PDB file of C-alpha atoms in Angstrom:
ATOM      1  CA  UNK X 276     -28.757   7.675 -34.455  1.00  0.00           C
ATOM      2  CA  UNK X 277     -27.659   7.984 -30.830  1.00  0.00           C
ATOM      3  CA  UNK X 278     -25.651   4.704 -30.883  1.00  0.00           C
ATOM      4  CA  UNK X 279     -23.639   5.776 -33.906  1.00  0.00           C
ATOM      5  CA  UNK X 280     -22.976   9.220 -32.411  1.00  0.00           C
ATOM      6  CA  UNK X 281     -21.829   7.664 -29.148  1.00  0.00           C
ATOM      7  CA  UNK X 282     -19.580   5.158 -30.973  1.00  0.00           C
ATOM      8  CA  UNK X 283     -18.065   7.975 -33.062  1.00  0.00           C
ATOM      9  CA  UNK X 284     -17.481  10.131 -29.940  1.00  0.00           C
ATOM     10  CA  UNK X 285     -15.699   7.213 -28.190  1.00  0.00           C
ATOM     11  CA  UNK X 286     -13.597   6.505 -31.229  1.00  0.00           C
ATOM     12  CA  UNK X 287     -12.500  10.126 -31.617  1.00  0.00           C
ATOM     13  CA  UNK X 288     -12.022  10.838 -27.902  1.00  0.00           C
ATOM     14  CA  UNK X 289      -8.524  10.687 -26.482  1.00  0.00           C
ATOM     15  CA  UNK X 290      -8.313  10.168 -22.753  1.00  0.00           C
ATOM     16  CA  UNK X 291      -5.512  11.971 -20.928  1.00  0.00           C
ATOM     17  CA  UNK X 292      -5.259  10.909 -17.299  1.00  0.00           C
ATOM     18  CA  UNK X 293      -3.471  12.622 -14.474  1.00  0.00           C
ATOM     19  CA  UNK X 294      -3.744  16.265 -15.688  1.00  0.00           C
ATOM     20  CA  UNK X 295      -3.698  17.771 -12.259  1.00  0.00           C
ATOM     21  CA  UNK X 296      -4.009  21.458 -11.509  1.00  0.00           C
ATOM     22  CA  UNK X 297      -0.800  23.447 -12.113  1.00  0.00           C
ATOM     23  CA  UNK X 298       1.664  23.401  -9.220  1.00  0.00           C
ATOM     24  CA  UNK X 299       4.064  20.937  -7.604  1.00  0.00           C
ATOM     25  CA  UNK X 300       6.019  20.362 -10.798  1.00  0.00           C
ATOM     26  CA  UNK X 301       2.953  20.475 -13.083  1.00  0.00           C
ATOM     27  CA  UNK X 302       3.045  23.299 -15.616  1.00  0.00           C
ATOM     28  CA  UNK X 303       0.224  25.310 -17.161  1.00  0.00           C
ATOM     29  CA  UNK X 304      -1.252  23.884 -20.375  1.00  0.00           C
ATOM     30  CA  UNK X 305      -1.968  26.433 -23.034  1.00  0.00           C
ATOM     31  CA  UNK X 306      -5.509  27.131 -24.099  1.00  0.00           C
ATOM     32  CA  UNK X 307      -4.418  26.280 -27.668  1.00  0.00           C
ATOM     33  CA  UNK X 308      -3.843  22.718 -26.563  1.00  0.00           C
ATOM     34  CA  UNK X 309      -6.761  22.478 -24.122  1.00  0.00           C
ATOM     35  CA  UNK X 310      -9.381  23.404 -26.730  1.00  0.00           C
ATOM     36  CA  UNK X 311      -8.624  20.055 -28.475  1.00  0.00           C
ATOM     37  CA  UNK X 312      -9.949  18.149 -25.439  1.00  0.00           C
ATOM     38  CA  UNK X 313     -13.027  17.723 -23.321  1.00  0.00           C
ATOM     39  CA  UNK X 314     -11.965  18.757 -19.816  1.00  0.00           C
ATOM     40  CA  UNK X 315     -13.536  16.930 -16.870  1.00  0.00           C
ATOM     41  CA  UNK X 316     -12.667  18.224 -13.402  1.00  0.00           C
ATOM     42  CA  UNK X 317     -13.369  15.691 -10.693  1.00  0.00           C
ATOM     43  CA  UNK X 318     -13.671  17.480  -7.384  1.00  0.00           C
ATOM     44  CA  UNK X 319     -12.493  15.791  -4.206  1.00  0.00           C
ATOM     45  CA  UNK X 320     -15.320  14.798  -1.822  1.00  0.00           C
ATOM     46  CA  UNK X 321     -15.814  17.092   1.150  1.00  0.00           C
ATOM     47  CA  UNK X 322     -15.154  15.973   4.692  1.00  0.00           C
ATOM     48  CA  UNK X 323     -18.819  15.267   5.415  1.00  0.00           C
ATOM     49  CA  UNK X 324     -19.016  12.766   2.528  1.00  0.00           C
ATOM     50  CA  UNK X 325     -15.774  11.050   3.500  1.00  0.00           C
ATOM     51  CA  UNK X 326     -16.905  10.797   7.141  1.00  0.00           C
ATOM     52  CA  UNK X 327     -20.120   9.182   6.043  1.00  0.00           C
ATOM     53  CA  UNK X 328     -18.440   6.699   3.672  1.00  0.00           C
ATOM     54  CA  UNK X 329     -15.478   5.522   5.720  1.00  0.00           C
ATOM     55  CA  UNK X 330     -17.119   6.156   9.093  1.00  0.00           C
ATOM     56  CA  UNK X 331     -19.901   3.787   8.130  1.00  0.00           C
ATOM     57  CA  UNK X 332     -17.363   1.087   7.118  1.00  0.00           C
ATOM     58  CA  UNK X 333     -15.240   1.289  10.287  1.00  0.00           C
ATOM     59  CA  UNK X 334     -18.225   1.681  12.649  1.00  0.00           C
ATOM     60  CA  UNK X 335     -19.983  -1.386  11.307  1.00  0.00           C
ATOM     61  CA  UNK X 336     -16.758  -3.382  11.462  1.00  0.00           C
ATOM     62  CA  UNK X 337     -16.245  -2.510  15.150  1.00  0.00           C
ATOM     63  CA  UNK X 338     -19.765  -3.485  16.164  1.00  0.00           C
ATOM     64  CA  UNK X 339     -18.592  -6.922  17.410  1.00  0.00           C
ATOM     65  CA  UNK X 340     -15.604  -5.525  19.330  1.00  0.00           C
ATOM     66  CA  UNK X 341     -15.451  -4.630  23.013  1.00  0.00           C
ATOM     67  CA  UNK X 342     -17.287  -1.534  24.176  1.00  0.00           C
ATOM     68  CA  UNK X 343     -14.129   0.473  24.876  1.00  0.00           C
ATOM     69  CA  UNK X 344     -12.975  -0.093  21.275  1.00  0.00           C
ATOM     70  CA  UNK X 345     -16.177   0.937  19.435  1.00  0.00           C
ATOM     71  CA  UNK X 346     -15.720   4.739  19.923  1.00  0.00           C
ATOM     72  CA  UNK X 347     -12.255   4.581  18.362  1.00  0.00           C
ATOM     73  CA  UNK X 348     -13.869   4.222  14.917  1.00  0.00           C
ATOM     74  CA  UNK X 349     -14.858   7.875  14.774  1.00  0.00           C
ATOM     75  CA  UNK X 350     -11.474   8.827  16.202  1.00  0.00           C
ATOM     76  CA  UNK X 351      -9.617   6.905  13.525  1.00  0.00           C
ATOM     77  CA  UNK X 352     -11.840   8.521  10.848  1.00  0.00           C
ATOM     78  CA  UNK X 353     -11.093  12.063  12.058  1.00  0.00           C
ATOM     79  CA  UNK X 354      -7.381  11.378  12.645  1.00  0.00           C
ATOM     80  CA  UNK X 355      -6.919   9.864   9.138  1.00  0.00           C
ATOM     81  CA  UNK X 356      -8.608  12.825   7.461  1.00  0.00           C
ATOM     82  CA  UNK X 357      -6.522  15.261   9.494  1.00  0.00           C
ATOM     83  CA  UNK X 358      -3.298  13.478   8.550  1.00  0.00           C
ATOM     84  CA  UNK X 359      -4.311  13.334   4.861  1.00  0.00           C
ATOM     85  CA  UNK X 360      -5.216  17.024   4.730  1.00  0.00           C
ATOM     86  CA  UNK X 361      -2.014  18.136   6.419  1.00  0.00           C
ATOM     87  CA  UNK X 362       0.161  16.038   4.136  1.00  0.00           C
ATOM     88  CA  UNK X 363      -1.715  17.171   1.010  1.00  0.00           C
ATOM     89  CA  UNK X 364      -1.192  20.843   1.988  1.00  0.00           C
ATOM     90  CA  UNK X 365       2.352  20.774   3.355  1.00  0.00           C
ATOM     91  CA  UNK X 366       4.167  17.918   1.549  1.00  0.00           C
ATOM     92  CA  UNK X 367       3.564  18.990  -2.052  1.00  0.00           C
ATOM     93  CA  UNK X 368       5.054  17.212  -5.076  1.00  0.00           C
ATOM     94  CA  UNK X 369       8.222  18.674  -6.446  1.00  0.00           C
ATOM     95  CA  UNK X 370      10.449  17.649  -9.387  1.00  0.00           C
ATOM     96  CA  UNK X 371      12.622  15.516  -7.060  1.00  0.00           C
ATOM     97  CA  UNK X 372       9.574  14.170  -5.206  1.00  0.00           C
ATOM     98  CA  UNK X 373       6.858  13.841  -7.881  1.00  0.00           C
ATOM     99  CA  UNK X 374       5.224  10.893  -6.129  1.00  0.00           C
ATOM    100  CA  UNK X 375       4.056  13.058  -3.215  1.00  0.00           C
ATOM    101  CA  UNK X 376       0.499  13.007  -4.543  1.00  0.00           C
ATOM    102  CA  UNK X 377      -1.972  11.932  -1.859  1.00  0.00           C
ATOM    103  CA  UNK X 378      -5.539  11.104  -2.839  1.00  0.00           C
ATOM    104  CA  UNK X 379      -8.628   9.193  -1.919  1.00  0.00           C
ATOM    105  CA  UNK X 380      -6.921   5.824  -2.441  1.00  0.00           C
ATOM    106  CA  UNK X 381      -4.554   6.531   0.421  1.00  0.00           C
ATOM    107  CA  UNK X 382      -7.427   7.087   2.853  1.00  0.00           C
ATOM    108  CA  UNK X 383      -9.086   3.870   1.683  1.00  0.00           C
ATOM    109  CA  UNK X 384      -5.837   1.902   2.080  1.00  0.00           C
ATOM    110  CA  UNK X 385      -5.535   2.970   5.733  1.00  0.00           C
ATOM    111  CA  UNK X 386      -9.009   1.606   6.438  1.00  0.00           C
ATOM    112  CA  UNK X 387      -8.377  -1.429   4.237  1.00  0.00           C
ATOM    113  CA  UNK X 388      -5.635  -2.330   6.665  1.00  0.00           C
ATOM    114  CA  UNK X 389      -7.658  -1.554   9.796  1.00  0.00           C
ATOM    115  CA  UNK X 390     -10.592  -3.657   8.516  1.00  0.00           C
ATOM    116  CA  UNK X 391      -8.379  -6.720   8.630  1.00  0.00           C
ATOM    117  CA  UNK X 392      -8.504  -6.637  12.445  1.00  0.00           C
ATOM    118  CA  UNK X 393     -10.136  -9.427  14.414  1.00  0.00           C
ATOM    119  CA  UNK X 394     -11.700  -8.918  17.816  1.00  0.00           C
ATOM    120  CA  UNK X 395      -9.853 -11.943  19.171  1.00  0.00           C
ATOM    121  CA  UNK X 396      -6.465 -10.345  18.539  1.00  0.00           C
ATOM    122  CA  UNK X 397      -7.373  -6.668  19.063  1.00  0.00           C
ATOM    123  CA  UNK X 398      -9.136  -6.747  22.357  1.00  0.00           C
ATOM    124  CA  UNK X 399      -7.942  -3.412  23.805  1.00  0.00           C
ATOM    125  CA  UNK X 400      -8.232   0.176  22.659  1.00  0.00           C
ATOM    126  CA  UNK X 401      -4.468   0.634  22.634  1.00  0.00           C
ATOM    127  CA  UNK X 402      -3.974  -2.347  20.311  1.00  0.00           C
ATOM    128  CA  UNK X 403      -6.477  -0.939  17.856  1.00  0.00           C
ATOM    129  CA  UNK X 404      -4.817   2.485  17.971  1.00  0.00           C
ATOM    130  CA  UNK X 405      -1.420   0.827  17.352  1.00  0.00           C
ATOM    131  CA  UNK X 406      -2.918  -0.905  14.309  1.00  0.00           C
ATOM    132  CA  UNK X 407      -4.191   2.419  12.960  1.00  0.00           C
ATOM    133  CA  UNK X 408      -0.831   4.098  13.534  1.00  0.00           C
ATOM    134  CA  UNK X 409       0.909   1.198  11.746  1.00  0.00           C
ATOM    135  CA  UNK X 410      -1.399   1.352   8.746  1.00  0.00           C
ATOM    136  CA  UNK X 411      -0.925   5.138   8.503  1.00  0.00           C
ATOM    137  CA  UNK X 412       2.828   4.682   8.486  1.00  0.00           C
ATOM    138  CA  UNK X 413       2.654   2.033   5.772  1.00  0.00           C
ATOM    139  CA  UNK X 414       0.425   4.156   3.553  1.00  0.00           C
ATOM    140  CA  UNK X 415       1.909   7.612   4.115  1.00  0.00           C
ATOM    141  CA  UNK X 416       5.342   7.402   5.802  1.00  0.00           C
ATOM    142  CA  UNK X 417       6.745   4.647   3.523  1.00  0.00           C
ATOM    143  CA  UNK X 418       6.338   7.077   0.583  1.00  0.00           C
ATOM    144  CA  UNK X 419       8.528   9.761   2.143  1.00  0.00           C
ATOM    145  CA  UNK X 420      12.057   9.898   0.789  1.00  0.00           C
ATOM    146  CA  UNK X 421      14.176  11.895   3.273  1.00  0.00           C
ATOM    147  CA  UNK X 422      14.726  12.151   7.007  1.00  0.00           C
ATOM    148  CA  UNK X 423      13.115  15.615   7.331  1.00  0.00           C
ATOM    149  CA  UNK X 424       9.840  14.487   5.790  1.00  0.00           C
ATOM    150  CA  UNK X 425       9.785  11.267   7.857  1.00  0.00           C
ATOM    151  CA  UNK X 426      10.453  13.285  11.024  1.00  0.00           C
ATOM    152  CA  UNK X 427       7.651  15.654  10.052  1.00  0.00           C
ATOM    153  CA  UNK X 428       5.217  12.749   9.678  1.00  0.00           C
ATOM    154  CA  UNK X 429       6.376  11.248  13.003  1.00  0.00           C
ATOM    155  CA  UNK X 430       5.656  14.520  14.806  1.00  0.00           C
ATOM    156  CA  UNK X 431       2.286  14.754  13.022  1.00  0.00           C
ATOM    157  CA  UNK X 432       1.349  11.231  14.091  1.00  0.00           C
ATOM    158  CA  UNK X 433       2.406  11.951  17.685  1.00  0.00           C
ATOM    159  CA  UNK X 434       0.294  15.078  17.631  1.00  0.00           C
ATOM    160  CA  UNK X 435      -2.798  13.246  16.404  1.00  0.00           C
ATOM    161  CA  UNK X 436      -2.389  10.451  18.955  1.00  0.00           C
ATOM    162  CA  UNK X 437      -2.428  13.005  21.729  1.00  0.00           C
ATOM    163  CA  UNK X 438      -5.111  15.312  20.285  1.00  0.00           C
ATOM    164  CA  UNK X 439      -7.585  12.734  18.952  1.00  0.00           C
ATOM    165  CA  UNK X 440      -6.968   9.562  20.975  1.00  0.00           C
ATOM    166  CA  UNK X 441      -5.563  11.221  24.132  1.00  0.00           C
ATOM    167  CA  UNK X 442      -2.650   8.771  24.096  1.00  0.00           C
ATOM    168  CA  UNK X 443       1.056   9.579  24.393  1.00  0.00           C
ATOM    169  CA  UNK X 444       3.093   7.972  21.630  1.00  0.00           C
ATOM    170  CA  UNK X 445       5.959   7.026  23.970  1.00  0.00           C
ATOM    171  CA  UNK X 446       3.554   5.045  26.176  1.00  0.00           C
ATOM    172  CA  UNK X 447       1.779   3.489  23.210  1.00  0.00           C
ATOM    173  CA  UNK X 448       5.015   2.340  21.635  1.00  0.00           C
ATOM    174  CA  UNK X 449       7.116   1.550  24.729  1.00  0.00           C
ATOM    175  CA  UNK X 450       9.238  -0.983  22.780  1.00  0.00           C
ATOM    176  CA  UNK X 451       8.980   0.744  19.440  1.00  0.00           C
ATOM    177  CA  UNK X 452       6.471   0.109  16.594  1.00  0.00           C
ATOM    178  CA  UNK X 453       6.137  -3.613  15.892  1.00  0.00           C
ATOM    179  CA  UNK X 454       5.516  -5.267  12.579  1.00  0.00           C
ATOM    180  CA  UNK X 455       2.063  -6.599  11.669  1.00  0.00           C
ATOM    181  CA  UNK X 456       1.271  -9.661   9.567  1.00  0.00           C
ATOM    182  CA  UNK X 457      -0.948 -12.664   9.012  1.00  0.00           C
ATOM    183  CA  UNK X 458       1.651 -15.394   8.474  1.00  0.00           C
ATOM    184  CA  UNK X 459       2.993 -16.463  11.870  1.00  0.00           C
ATOM    185  CA  UNK X 460       0.111 -18.757  12.753  1.00  0.00           C
ATOM    186  CA  UNK X 461       0.294 -21.889  10.606  1.00  0.00           C
ATOM    187  CA  UNK X 462      -2.483 -24.145   9.436  1.00  0.00           C
ATOM    188  CA  UNK X 463      -5.095 -23.999   6.720  1.00  0.00           C
ATOM    189  CA  UNK X 464      -7.656 -22.162   8.841  1.00  0.00           C
ATOM    190  CA  UNK X 465      -8.038 -18.468   9.569  1.00  0.00           C
ATOM    191  CA  UNK X 466      -4.824 -16.450   9.373  1.00  0.00           C
ATOM    192  CA  UNK X 467      -5.426 -13.364  11.496  1.00  0.00           C
ATOM    193  CA  UNK X 468      -3.769 -10.050  10.886  1.00  0.00           C
ATOM    194  CA  UNK X 469      -2.001  -9.330  14.158  1.00  0.00           C
ATOM    195  CA  UNK X 470       0.762  -7.442  15.853  1.00  0.00           C
ATOM    196  CA  UNK X 471       4.043  -9.339  15.739  1.00  0.00           C
ATOM    197  CA  UNK X 472       5.546  -8.444  19.118  1.00  0.00           C
ATOM    198  CA  UNK X 473       7.817 -11.461  19.425  1.00  0.00           C
ATOM    199  CA  UNK X 474      10.882 -10.178  17.566  1.00  0.00           C
ATOM    200  CA  UNK X 475      12.987 -13.318  18.181  1.00  0.00           C
ATOM    201  CA  UNK X 476      10.158 -15.605  17.031  1.00  0.00           C
ATOM    202  CA  UNK X 477       9.638 -13.450  13.917  1.00  0.00           C
ATOM    203  CA  UNK X 478      13.323 -13.597  13.012  1.00  0.00           C
ATOM    204  CA  UNK X 479      13.385 -17.346  13.567  1.00  0.00           C
ATOM    205  CA  UNK X 480      10.316 -17.696  11.308  1.00  0.00           C
ATOM    206  CA  UNK X 481      11.945 -15.636   8.502  1.00  0.00           C
ATOM    207  CA  UNK X 482      15.164 -17.689   8.654  1.00  0.00           C
ATOM    208  CA  UNK X 483      13.155 -20.947   8.493  1.00  0.00           C
ATOM    209  CA  UNK X 484      11.169 -19.665   5.475  1.00  0.00           C
ATOM    210  CA  UNK X 485      14.396 -18.537   3.780  1.00  0.00           C
ATOM    211  CA  UNK X 486      15.844 -22.061   4.294  1.00  0.00           C
ATOM    212  CA  UNK X 487      12.621 -23.623   2.897  1.00  0.00           C
ATOM    213  CA  UNK X 488      12.771 -21.284  -0.133  1.00  0.00           C
ATOM    214  CA  UNK X 489      16.386 -22.237  -0.875  1.00  0.00           C
ATOM    215  CA  UNK X 490      15.406 -25.939  -0.837  1.00  0.00           C
ATOM    216  CA  UNK X 491      12.734 -25.407  -3.519  1.00  0.00           C
ATOM    217  CA  UNK X 492      13.644 -27.053  -6.838  1.00  0.00           C
ATOM    218  CA  UNK X 493      14.814 -24.750  -9.578  1.00  0.00           C
ATOM    219  CA  UNK X 494      15.338 -21.625  -7.489  1.00  0.00           C
ATOM    220  CA  UNK X 495      18.598 -19.740  -7.079  1.00  0.00           C
ATOM    221  CA  UNK X 496      19.564 -19.918  -3.391  1.00  0.00           C
ATOM    222  CA  UNK X 497      19.611 -16.593  -1.551  1.00  0.00           C
ATOM    223  CA  UNK X 498      22.085 -15.993   1.189  1.00  0.00           C
ATOM    224  CA  UNK X 499      20.423 -13.267   3.273  1.00  0.00           C
ATOM    225  CA  UNK X 500      21.006 -11.902   6.732  1.00  0.00           C
ATOM    226  CA  UNK X 501      17.635 -11.348   8.341  1.00  0.00           C
ATOM    227  CA  UNK X 502      18.355  -8.204  10.373  1.00  0.00           C
ATOM    228  CA  UNK X 503      15.689  -5.831  11.645  1.00  0.00           C
ATOM    229  CA  UNK X 504      15.164  -3.665   8.579  1.00  0.00           C
ATOM    230  CA  UNK X 505      15.187  -6.640   6.230  1.00  0.00           C
ATOM    231  CA  UNK X 506      12.468  -8.385   8.339  1.00  0.00           C
ATOM    232  CA  UNK X 507      10.401  -5.141   8.365  1.00  0.00           C
ATOM    233  CA  UNK X 508      10.651  -4.819   4.584  1.00  0.00           C
ATOM    234  CA  UNK X 509       9.581  -8.375   4.092  1.00  0.00           C
ATOM    235  CA  UNK X 510       6.497  -7.668   6.268  1.00  0.00           C
ATOM    236  CA  UNK X 511       5.805  -4.567   4.264  1.00  0.00           C
ATOM    237  CA  UNK X 512       5.966  -6.345   0.901  1.00  0.00           C
ATOM    238  CA  UNK X 513       3.942  -9.299   2.214  1.00  0.00           C
ATOM    239  CA  UNK X 514       1.241  -6.891   3.459  1.00  0.00           C
ATOM    240  CA  UNK X 515       0.951  -5.102   0.115  1.00  0.00           C
ATOM    241  CA  UNK X 516       0.888  -8.153  -2.211  1.00  0.00           C
ATOM    242  CA  UNK X 517      -1.644  -9.970   0.042  1.00  0.00           C
ATOM    243  CA  UNK X 518      -4.220  -7.209  -0.407  1.00  0.00           C
ATOM    244  CA  UNK X 519      -6.621  -6.990  -3.330  1.00  0.00           C
ATOM    245  CA  UNK X 520      -5.026  -4.951  -6.180  1.00  0.00           C
ATOM    246  CA  UNK X 521      -1.821  -4.827  -4.134  1.00  0.00           C
ATOM    247  CA  UNK X 522       1.214  -3.399  -5.895  1.00  0.00           C
ATOM    248  CA  UNK X 523       4.352  -1.530  -4.785  1.00  0.00           C
ATOM    249  CA  UNK X 524       7.351   0.270  -6.214  1.00  0.00           C
ATOM    250  CA  UNK X 525      10.503  -0.567  -4.280  1.00  0.00           C
ATOM    251  CA  UNK X 526      13.136   2.127  -4.518  1.00  0.00           C
ATOM    252  CA  UNK X 527      16.766   1.662  -3.599  1.00  0.00           C
ATOM    253  CA  UNK X 528      20.325   1.343  -4.861  1.00  0.00           C
ATOM    254  CA  UNK X 529      21.347  -1.762  -6.747  1.00  0.00           C
ATOM    255  CA  UNK X 530      22.125  -4.766  -4.568  1.00  0.00           C
ATOM    256  CA  UNK X 531      20.086  -3.526  -1.609  1.00  0.00           C
ATOM    257  CA  UNK X 532      17.856  -6.669  -1.691  1.00  0.00           C
ATOM    258  CA  UNK X 533      14.675  -5.406  -3.184  1.00  0.00           C
ATOM    259  CA  UNK X 534      14.192  -8.369  -5.466  1.00  0.00           C
ATOM    260  CA  UNK X 535      15.403 -10.976  -2.964  1.00  0.00           C
ATOM    261  CA  UNK X 536      13.117  -9.758  -0.191  1.00  0.00           C
ATOM    262  CA  UNK X 537      10.199  -9.647  -2.632  1.00  0.00           C
ATOM    263  CA  UNK X 538      10.861 -13.278  -3.545  1.00  0.00           C
ATOM    264  CA  UNK X 539      10.927 -14.242   0.113  1.00  0.00           C
ATOM    265  CA  UNK X 540       7.730 -12.285   0.847  1.00  0.00           C
ATOM    266  CA  UNK X 541       6.057 -13.955  -2.083  1.00  0.00           C
ATOM    267  CA  UNK X 542       7.139 -17.386  -0.903  1.00  0.00           C
ATOM    268  CA  UNK X 543       5.695 -16.648   2.562  1.00  0.00           C
ATOM    269  CA  UNK X 544       2.459 -15.530   0.907  1.00  0.00           C
ATOM    270  CA  UNK X 545       2.271 -18.731  -1.146  1.00  0.00           C
ATOM    271  CA  UNK X 546       2.675 -16.862  -4.439  1.00  0.00           C
ATOM    272  CA  UNK X 547       4.756 -17.857  -7.476  1.00  0.00           C
ATOM    273  CA  UNK X 548       7.208 -15.534  -9.220  1.00  0.00           C
ATOM    274  CA  UNK X 549       6.863 -14.318 -12.778  1.00  0.00           C
ATOM    275  CA  UNK X 550       9.607 -12.280 -14.519  1.00  0.00           C
ATOM    276  CA  UNK X 551      10.120 -11.428 -18.166  1.00  0.00           C
ATOM    277  CA  UNK X 552      13.467 -12.248 -19.766  1.00  0.00           C
ATOM    278  CA  UNK X 553      14.767  -9.357 -21.850  1.00  0.00           C
ATOM    279  CA  UNK X 554      16.896 -10.831 -24.668  1.00  0.00           C
ATOM    280  CA  UNK X 555      18.458  -9.251 -27.700  1.00  0.00           C
ATOM    281  CA  UNK X 556      15.774  -7.946 -30.040  1.00  0.00           C
ATOM    282  CA  UNK X 557      13.098  -7.828 -27.307  1.00  0.00           C
ATOM    283  CA  UNK X 558      10.225  -5.680 -28.521  1.00  0.00           C
ATOM    284  CA  UNK X 559       6.708  -4.682 -27.403  1.00  0.00           C
ATOM    285  CA  UNK X 560       5.249  -7.666 -29.281  1.00  0.00           C
ATOM    286  CA  UNK X 561       7.254 -10.076 -27.145  1.00  0.00           C
ATOM    287  CA  UNK X 562       6.324  -8.149 -24.026  1.00  0.00           C
ATOM    288  CA  UNK X 563       2.611  -8.587 -24.882  1.00  0.00           C
ATOM    289  CA  UNK X 564       3.182 -12.321 -25.369  1.00  0.00           C
ATOM    290  CA  UNK X 565       4.816 -12.469 -21.924  1.00  0.00           C
ATOM    291  CA  UNK X 566       1.833 -10.664 -20.438  1.00  0.00           C
ATOM    292  CA  UNK X 567      -0.515 -13.204 -22.005  1.00  0.00           C
ATOM    293  CA  UNK X 568       1.427 -15.943 -20.220  1.00  0.00           C
ATOM    294  CA  UNK X 569       1.149 -14.030 -16.942  1.00  0.00           C
ATOM    295  CA  UNK X 570      -2.647 -13.467 -17.379  1.00  0.00           C
ATOM    296  CA  UNK X 571      -3.138 -17.105 -18.289  1.00  0.00           C
ATOM    297  CA  UNK X 572      -1.241 -18.239 -15.208  1.00  0.00           C
ATOM    298  CA  UNK X 573      -2.770 -15.737 -12.711  1.00  0.00           C
ATOM    299  CA  UNK X 574      -6.210 -15.357 -14.226  1.00  0.00           C
ATOM    300  CA  UNK X 575      -7.124 -18.468 -16.118  1.00  0.00           C
ATOM    301  CA  UNK X 576      -5.318 -20.969 -13.870  1.00  0.00           C
ATOM    302  CA  UNK X 577      -5.960 -18.923 -10.755  1.00  0.00           C
ATOM    303  CA  UNK X 578      -2.410 -19.250  -9.522  1.00  0.00           C
ATOM    304  CA  UNK X 579      -1.367 -16.530  -6.998  1.00  0.00           C
ATOM    305  CA  UNK X 580       1.539 -14.768  -8.713  1.00  0.00           C
ATOM    306  CA  UNK X 581       3.879 -11.914  -8.036  1.00  0.00           C
ATOM    307  CA  UNK X 582       5.024 -10.067 -11.177  1.00  0.00           C
ATOM    308  CA  UNK X 583       8.489  -8.625 -10.521  1.00  0.00           C
ATOM    309  CA  UNK X 584       9.413  -5.935 -13.033  1.00  0.00           C
ATOM    310  CA  UNK X 585      13.026  -4.800 -12.644  1.00  0.00           C
ATOM    311  CA  UNK X 586      14.164  -1.278 -13.547  1.00  0.00           C
ATOM    312  CA  UNK X 587      16.843  -2.768 -15.841  1.00  0.00           C
ATOM    313  CA  UNK X 588      14.045  -4.315 -17.947  1.00  0.00           C
ATOM    314  CA  UNK X 589      12.673  -0.894 -18.979  1.00  0.00           C
ATOM    315  CA  UNK X 590      13.882  -0.489 -22.525  1.00  0.00           C
TER     316      UNK X 590
END
C-alpha cells in the first residue's frame, strides 16, 4: 500500500538541515555516517533563472514610474547578483564569522525592500538608486563584523554604482547615506517607505516617541540619548520587524541598548512586546507554554507582537 509505505518513510526519516558542502568551517562528514541518510543536494539557480524571476518582479513594479526610472530595474537586478556573487566567493564563513553565509534569501530581501517604493516619493533615478544601495547595505553590510569587511563592501558598492549605474557614489551621497522608513508621515492612511533626509526632524520624532513610550502605563521608563547611531539602529530594527517574516539577531556588548532600541522600534511600529520570564526551575515545558501564549496573542488575537529573546535566557 503506497500510503502505508509513505507514512513509514516519513516516520523513519530524519531531516538534517544546513549540511552545506565542506569548507568555511564545515568539516567533511564520513561515508559511514552519510550512508544512514538520504542526501538531497539543492543546486543554486543559475543567473538566467534569477534574472527572469527577480527581473520580472522589479520590472513590473516600475511600470508606473517615470520613464527615466524604468531602465534601472535591469540595472538593479545585475548589480544585486554581482554583489551577491562577489560576497559569496570572497567573504567566506570562518569559525569566528560563521554567519557569512549568503543565499537566495538575501537577494530576495534586497528586492523586498526596493518593492516598497512608491512613485510619488521616488520620482528620480538617483532616488531609486539610493534606495537600492540602502537596501543592499541593510541586507549585506549589516551582517559584516569588522572594519576591513565593511570597507570591502563599501568599495564593492562604489564600484557597482559606477560600473552598472554610471553614478559616482560621492555625488549620489553628498550628505552621506540617509535612513529610510515609513513612520514619519502620521495618519491612518498610506505610510510610504521613503528617504528620511531631514535629520533634525527625524531626531525630534524619535525623542517624541520615546517620551510617549515612557508615558505608557506599566512600562519601565527608558532614559535614552537619541544620537545618530541610535536613530539609525532604531530605523534598522523598525524596517526588519515591519516586513513579513521579519526577524533579526542584534549583536553587541551588554548595556549597548539592543533591547531598549528594539522596544522603541516596536512602539513606533505599533507592536506589543512579549518576553519570557526565566525563573528557578524553568524547563522546556514552561517554554512551550510561553510560546502558546505568544501564538495565541499574535496569531489567534491578531495582535502585532515583537518577541524579544535575550541571550541571558538561553539555558
